[in-house]
Amino acid sequence: MTIAMPQPDPGVLAARDSFLGELAGIVPPDNMVTDEAGLKTYECDGLSAYRELPLGVALPETTGEVARILELCRRYHVKVVPRGSGTGLSGGALPLKDGLLLGLGKFNRILDIDYANRCVTVQPGVTNLAISQAVDHCGFYYAPDPSSQLACSIGGNVAENSGGVHCLKYGVTTNNLLGLEIVLMSGEIVRIGGKYMDSDGYDLLGIVTGSEGLLGVITEVTVRILPKPASVSTLLIGFDDLASAGDCVTRIIASGIIPAGLELMDRAAVHATEDFCKAGYPLDVEALLICELDGPGPEVGELAGRVEEIAEDLGAHTIRRAASEEERERFWLGRKSAFPAVGRISPDYYCIDGTIPRGRLAEVLTRMEDLSTRHGLGVVNVFHAGDGNLHPLIMYDIDKPGDLEKAEALARDILTLCVEVGGVLSGEHGIGVEKRDLMGTMFSDLDLKQQQRVKCAFDPDGLLNPGKVFPVLHRCAELGHMHVHRGQVPFPDLPRF
Amino acid sequence: MTGKTFRPVDETELAGVVAWAAADGVPLEIIGSGSKRGLGHAIDADHVIDMSERTGIVDYEPAELVLTVEAGTKIAAIETQLGEANQQMAFEPPDYGPLLDHPAATATIGGTMAGNLSGPRRVSAGAARDHALGMEAVTGRGEVIRAGGRVVKNVTGYDLTRLLCGSWGTLAVVTRFSLKVLPAPEMTRTLIVAGLTPSAGCRVMGEVLASQHEVSAAAWLPADMAAKSAVDYVSSPGTTVTAVRIEGPPASVLARHDSLRSMLAAHGPVEELHGHNSGMFWKEVRDVAAFVTPEAAVMRLSVPPASGAVVCDRVTASGGHAFLDWGGGLAWCSFAPSPATATAIRDIATSLGGHATLIRAGEKLKAEVPVFHPQPAARRDLSRRIREGFDPRGILNPGRMAMEV
């Protein structure tokens, strides 16, 4: 591990037995994990390069239990790390040695399906896919579809503001959320929004979404559901060079078409996936686009035709339109198998997540190749091209001394490049511990302090998931202080008054 | 107001003034064009910061679907520029100027985002806040901050941009917004069904919004309001009107039009509005044109969409008028100003699990009825603490949201 986490509090470690004893008064023994073997199950999330054993694990089943646990933690000054399914890729659920890991997996019930108001209320441990499955027979679905949707929890989706393949047209989690129930470190239960549009007062839904478990523990989620599109058309478009593929993405969007999904794979990704799952991709391409259009039948057909014209105009080498659902699934098979496919050609891989302006795609891909050569590690590119969300997979071998450090250095360079061209450090995976120390490349000290003041409003003692997102931890008392330079801004001298 | 009006030339100068005011605890009112000054409680401020000269498009790349604009830029000016590239702000920013006794077409992007105000397409395309990507602002501490970015997918730090949308200038003075823009539809059609009761209207709106026809807006108007419409097809039947809008490429619109028309014909006589008429009708709904009368108070209720009819029935029973937008989820109510009626209407929203905002009211009514929906203690206290983090001395638009202890 090459990132510094907050120093464990010796007082908390010393009081472990007494703390766990009181915890046992809140949750039944089956819902607690305290032995080392059991704790190991929780030592990391989807970012497995970072591991730590938590002080203990609690698996509450009710909002009341969560509130009592948080009150107890505050009394003992025990830090709390919330965790959903543990599929996060930025280490947001990385345990702390002196922190309680709060697993929300037992919050797994769908509470209310309301077709008349087109919304579903669930507990946070319900998986993303389970929501769509529950309303599928009535012709509805929940739009954000992260690739881990089979396993990832909706609570985690809210915490990381997850996206997915189809968010180009339908938005990310924050655009599909109607209500939340959260518990603050004080044990207070706060309900935000509901079955209606636009919550009242400050946009607390907005600030909690994507806050990476640092503001409150999510105990209930209400999302909007959409009618499934009437028809879908999927195109596979191959190019001889990356620049033309990038241009194609830009031209499609500029022409007024918003595809449901627009994905790009580079040569290495095409070959790796073809070897892995035989999706039938053309192997003589430098870049392969998957463009999916959905909506009313006549619209989809017309727009697919326009996309084909753009592709032809740019000299596409292959243009195929899926003629059947079976063929459409085959087009997607390779894309969806990309990660395991890369896992087969490389002992380890590191999935990066950053967003850039679409227009800089070709330039960034070229510069990324140079970086890859410079660091001596291969990079495979599979990503959401339509919204500029890159997912370079850096290939390395953890058993090779120095390889992990090289991979981390390359990742830093790639993310810095994203910021340099006007993009951001994370499109959908979050900052967590992974990109925490890069926050300074995007934000000033003032920006970060203001963000932390929001945290102080929710969690004044800084007990909820500390060590994530922010590179420097400030005490709330220090942040609250206002530096007054009286006399330095003479009011009457200001122009145009 | 005996104070001064300050028009900052840039954010450094703005930060200087706010820092000065913060040091001495001098309250400031923040305005753009001032068209929504009447919305919210009276602000007890010594001086005014006028952002209306901070105008202009900083950066607009149609192919990126991103626009960066100075906060004082008029919505009308932005729409003209976007129109040249066949694009739009999909949340259909409303113009409440006339509703709030100001001229039309003066609203700025800063004021619109500060109120998180969205028009009829909100039901399908999301709210103003859903189209905010990033911002630059000066906090109540007099510090310049940036948040978000110029890309759609972004989980880098807290989403302060969204937090500032709907905060009515009580957290920071936004100087610039980056917004997501979208292609404008090539064709628009509106289908109207005459004579439906509120509950039948609500049911029909729910049905079409749950269909695969990608309905972009759905509204229900009572007979007396429909009669006021400048669109003949809407005013002439002399009864209620349920309206459904579809947009998109021509082939798609025409095909959906046919299937929707047969769906709707089961409920009553169907008419259709094309280009100009359709545009005029939705502008009337968007800007609450029917309620622009000097004597009435106006409240806006956000409720679960299927409950819209309940609002209409109860408001009508208490002598008020109501119409529905957002497929029933937004109920606009007009009534003779009285604290009892205003409170009764707000209670309807509360009982349905929604909330109510007093949009148009005289100072007398606002002195007795909170403009913004009262919040449970835990949420109210949390919001106060958030405000203290941005504006510890409470100098920005103090009193407007009546959050002060």
CSV table of C-alpha atoms in Angstrom, one decimal, chain A residues 116-118 140 160-161 163-164 167 169-170 172 174-175 184 188-192 195-207 209-212 214-215 224 227-230 250 253-254 256-258 294-296 298-299 302-303 306 355-360 384 387 389 422-431 439 442-443 446-447 450-455 457-458 469-470 479-482 484 486 489 491 494-497, chain B residues 4-9 13 16-17 19-20 22-24 47 53 62-65 116 118 122-124 127 129-130 139-141 143-160 162-163 165-167 170-171 180 182-183 186 205-206 209-214 247-252 255-256 302-307 326 329 353-355 373-375 378-379 381-383 385-387 389-390 392-393 401 403:
chain,number,residue,atom,x,y,z
A,116,ALA,CA,-48.7,5.0,-11.0
A,117,ASN,CA,-45.9,7.3,-9.8
A,118,ARG,CA,-43.2,5.4,-11.8
A,140,PHE,CA,-40.2,-0.8,-16.8
A,160,GLU,CA,-20.5,6.8,-5.9
A,161,ASN,CA,-23.0,8.4,-8.3
A,163,GLY,CA,-23.1,5.6,-14.3
A,164,GLY,CA,-22.9,2.8,-16.8
A,167,CYS,CA,-26.1,7.0,-19.0
A,169,LYS,CA,-29.0,9.2,-22.9
A,170,TYR,CA,-30.5,8.5,-19.5
A,172,VAL,CA,-26.3,8.8,-14.0
A,174,THR,CA,-28.1,11.6,-9.4
A,175,ASN,CA,-30.5,12.2,-12.4
A,184,LEU,CA,-26.1,11.0,10.4
A,188,GLU,CA,-30.4,11.5,13.5
A,189,ILE,CA,-32.5,10.1,10.7
A,190,VAL,CA,-33.0,12.5,7.8
A,191,ARG,CA,-35.5,11.9,5.0
A,192,ILE,CA,-34.9,13.8,1.7
A,195,LYS,CA,-42.1,10.2,-4.8
A,196,TYR,CA,-42.2,13.7,-6.2
A,197,MET,CA,-39.8,15.7,-8.4
A,198,ASP,CA,-37.4,18.3,-6.9
A,199,SER,CA,-36.9,18.0,-3.2
A,200,ASP,CA,-37.5,21.2,-1.2
A,201,GLY,CA,-34.9,23.3,0.5
A,202,TYR,CA,-31.2,22.8,-0.3
A,203,ASP,CA,-30.5,20.0,-2.7
A,204,LEU,CA,-29.4,17.4,-0.2
A,205,LEU,CA,-30.1,14.6,-2.6
A,206,GLY,CA,-27.5,16.2,-4.9
A,207,ILE,CA,-24.9,16.6,-2.3
A,209,THR,CA,-25.1,11.5,-4.2
A,210,GLY,CA,-21.5,10.8,-5.0
A,211,SER,CA,-20.3,11.8,-1.5
A,212,GLU,CA,-18.6,8.3,-1.2
A,214,LEU,CA,-18.6,10.5,4.0
A,215,LEU,CA,-21.8,12.3,4.8
A,224,ARG,CA,-37.5,6.7,-10.8
A,227,PRO,CA,-40.8,2.5,-19.6
A,228,LYS,CA,-38.5,0.1,-21.6
A,229,PRO,CA,-37.7,1.5,-25.1
A,230,ALA,CA,-39.9,0.2,-27.9
A,250,THR,CA,-17.9,13.6,-32.1
A,253,ILE,CA,-23.2,13.7,-31.1
A,254,ALA,CA,-22.7,16.9,-33.1
A,256,GLY,CA,-28.0,15.9,-32.9
A,257,ILE,CA,-28.1,12.1,-32.1
A,258,ILE,CA,-27.9,11.0,-28.5
A,294,ASP,CA,-33.1,3.0,-28.6
A,295,GLY,CA,-36.6,4.5,-28.7
A,296,PRO,CA,-39.6,4.4,-30.9
A,298,PRO,CA,-39.2,4.5,-36.8
A,299,GLU,CA,-36.8,6.8,-34.9
A,302,GLU,CA,-33.8,6.5,-39.1
A,303,LEU,CA,-31.0,7.4,-36.6
A,306,ARG,CA,-27.7,8.5,-40.1
A,355,THR,CA,-13.5,11.7,-18.1
A,356,ILE,CA,-12.3,14.0,-20.9
A,357,PRO,CA,-14.1,16.3,-23.3
A,358,ARG,CA,-15.2,14.1,-26.3
A,359,GLY,CA,-13.3,16.3,-28.8
A,360,ARG,CA,-10.0,15.4,-27.2
A,384,HIS,CA,-17.8,4.9,-22.7
A,387,ASP,CA,-19.5,10.8,-22.7
A,389,ASN,CA,-15.5,8.4,-19.8
A,422,GLY,CA,-10.2,19.8,-19.3
A,423,GLY,CA,-11.5,16.6,-17.9
A,424,VAL,CA,-11.9,15.2,-14.4
A,425,LEU,CA,-10.3,12.5,-12.2
A,426,SER,CA,-13.3,10.3,-12.0
A,427,GLY,CA,-16.3,9.7,-14.2
A,428,GLU,CA,-18.1,7.0,-12.2
A,429,HIS,CA,-15.8,5.1,-9.8
A,430,GLY,CA,-15.2,7.9,-7.3
A,431,ILE,CA,-12.1,9.2,-5.7
A,439,MET,CA,-7.4,16.0,-5.9
A,442,MET,CA,-8.2,19.7,-10.0
A,443,PHE,CA,-9.1,21.7,-6.9
A,446,LEU,CA,-10.0,26.7,-0.9
A,447,ASP,CA,-12.2,24.4,-3.1
A,450,GLN,CA,-15.2,24.3,1.2
A,451,GLN,CA,-16.1,20.7,0.4
A,452,GLN,CA,-14.9,19.6,3.8
A,453,ARG,CA,-17.1,22.3,5.4
A,454,VAL,CA,-20.0,20.5,3.9
A,455,LYS,CA,-18.8,17.3,5.6
A,457,ALA,CA,-22.2,20.0,8.6
A,458,PHE,CA,-23.0,16.3,8.4
A,469,VAL,CA,-11.6,11.6,-1.0
A,470,PHE,CA,-9.7,14.4,0.8
A,479,LEU,CA,-12.4,25.0,8.9
A,480,GLY,CA,-15.1,27.0,10.6
A,481,HIS,CA,-12.8,29.8,11.6
A,482,MET,CA,-13.1,32.8,9.3
A,484,VAL,CA,-10.7,38.2,8.6
A,486,ARG,CA,-10.0,43.8,8.2
A,489,VAL,CA,-10.4,45.4,1.2
A,491,PHE,CA,-14.9,49.3,0.5
A,494,LEU,CA,-13.7,49.7,-5.1
A,495,PRO,CA,-14.4,50.8,-8.6
A,496,ARG,CA,-17.9,51.4,-10.0
A,497,PHE,CA,-19.7,51.6,-6.7
B,4,LYS,CA,-25.2,51.0,-2.5
B,5,THR,CA,-25.4,48.8,-5.6
B,6,PHE,CA,-22.2,47.1,-6.5
B,7,ARG,CA,-21.6,45.7,-10.0
B,8,PRO,CA,-18.4,43.6,-9.9
B,9,VAL,CA,-16.2,43.5,-13.0
B,13,GLU,CA,-13.5,42.2,-7.1
B,16,GLY,CA,-13.1,41.5,-2.2
B,17,VAL,CA,-16.5,43.0,-1.5
B,19,ALA,CA,-14.9,39.5,2.2
B,20,TRP,CA,-15.3,43.0,3.4
B,22,ALA,CA,-18.2,39.2,5.9
B,23,ALA,CA,-15.7,40.9,8.1
B,24,ASP,CA,-18.2,43.4,9.3
B,47,HIS,CA,-26.3,46.8,0.0
B,53,GLU,CA,-23.5,43.0,-16.1
B,62,PRO,CA,-21.9,22.5,-29.7
B,63,ALA,CA,-20.2,19.1,-30.4
B,64,GLU,CA,-19.4,18.8,-26.7
B,65,LEU,CA,-22.9,19.7,-25.7
B,116,ASN,CA,-33.7,25.4,-9.8
B,118,SER,CA,-37.6,24.1,-14.8
B,122,ARG,CA,-38.7,18.6,-16.5
B,123,VAL,CA,-40.8,15.4,-16.4
B,124,SER,CA,-38.8,13.8,-19.1
B,127,ALA,CA,-34.6,19.7,-13.7
B,129,ARG,CA,-30.0,21.1,-11.6
B,130,ASP,CA,-29.7,18.0,-13.7
B,139,THR,CA,-18.8,32.0,-0.9
B,140,GLY,CA,-20.1,34.1,2.0
B,141,ARG,CA,-16.5,34.0,3.3
B,143,GLU,CA,-13.5,33.0,-1.2
B,144,VAL,CA,-13.5,32.0,-4.9
B,145,ILE,CA,-14.3,28.4,-5.4
B,146,ARG,CA,-14.8,26.0,-8.3
B,147,ALA,CA,-16.7,22.7,-8.4
B,148,GLY,CA,-17.7,20.2,-10.9
B,149,GLY,CA,-16.4,20.5,-14.4
B,150,ARG,CA,-17.3,20.6,-18.1
B,151,VAL,CA,-18.1,17.0,-18.6
B,152,VAL,CA,-21.3,15.0,-17.9
B,153,LYS,CA,-19.8,12.1,-16.0
B,154,ASN,CA,-18.0,13.3,-12.9
B,155,VAL,CA,-17.6,12.0,-9.4
B,156,THR,CA,-14.7,14.1,-8.3
B,157,GLY,CA,-15.4,15.7,-4.9
B,158,TYR,CA,-18.8,16.7,-3.6
B,159,ASP,CA,-21.4,18.0,-6.0
B,160,LEU,CA,-21.4,21.6,-4.8
B,162,ARG,CA,-26.1,20.9,-7.5
B,163,LEU,CA,-26.2,22.1,-3.9
B,165,CYS,CA,-28.9,25.1,-7.5
B,166,GLY,CA,-32.1,25.9,-5.5
B,167,SER,CA,-30.2,27.7,-2.7
B,170,THR,CA,-27.9,32.0,0.3
B,171,LEU,CA,-24.7,30.0,0.1
B,180,LYS,CA,-25.2,20.5,-20.4
B,182,LEU,CA,-28.9,19.0,-25.9
B,183,PRO,CA,-30.0,18.9,-29.5
B,186,GLU,CA,-36.5,18.6,-35.2
B,205,MET,CA,-51.1,11.5,-18.3
B,206,GLY,CA,-49.8,8.6,-16.2
B,209,LEU,CA,-45.8,8.8,-19.6
B,210,ALA,CA,-45.6,5.0,-18.9
B,211,SER,CA,-45.9,4.2,-22.6
B,212,GLN,CA,-43.1,3.8,-25.0
B,213,HIS,CA,-44.0,6.9,-26.9
B,214,GLU,CA,-41.4,9.1,-25.2
B,247,GLU,CA,-40.7,15.6,-30.0
B,248,GLY,CA,-38.0,14.1,-32.2
B,249,PRO,CA,-37.1,13.3,-35.8
B,250,PRO,CA,-40.2,13.7,-38.1
B,251,ALA,CA,-40.7,10.0,-38.9
B,252,SER,CA,-40.7,9.2,-35.2
B,255,ALA,CA,-45.6,7.4,-36.0
B,256,ARG,CA,-45.9,8.2,-32.3
B,302,SER,CA,-44.7,19.3,-6.0
B,303,VAL,CA,-46.5,16.0,-5.3
B,304,PRO,CA,-46.4,12.4,-6.5
B,305,PRO,CA,-47.7,12.7,-10.1
B,306,ALA,CA,-50.7,10.4,-9.6
B,307,SER,CA,-51.9,12.7,-6.7
B,326,TRP,CA,-45.2,17.4,-15.1
B,329,GLY,CA,-46.5,16.1,-10.4
B,353,GLY,CA,-46.1,13.6,0.9
B,354,GLY,CA,-45.0,16.6,-1.3
B,355,HIS,CA,-44.2,20.2,-0.7
B,373,HIS,CA,-42.1,24.5,2.9
B,374,PRO,CA,-41.3,24.1,6.6
B,375,GLN,CA,-38.9,21.2,7.1
B,378,ALA,CA,-33.2,17.3,11.6
B,379,ARG,CA,-33.2,18.4,7.9
B,381,ASP,CA,-30.7,22.0,11.2
B,382,LEU,CA,-28.5,20.2,8.7
B,383,SER,CA,-29.3,22.8,6.1
B,385,ARG,CA,-25.1,24.0,9.3
B,386,ILE,CA,-24.4,23.7,5.6
B,387,ARG,CA,-25.1,27.4,5.2
B,389,GLY,CA,-20.0,26.4,6.3
B,390,PHE,CA,-20.5,28.6,3.2
B,392,PRO,CA,-20.8,31.9,8.6
B,393,ARG,CA,-22.0,35.4,9.1
B,401,MET,CA,-35.4,31.3,2.7
B,403,MET,CA,-33.6,29.7,7.6
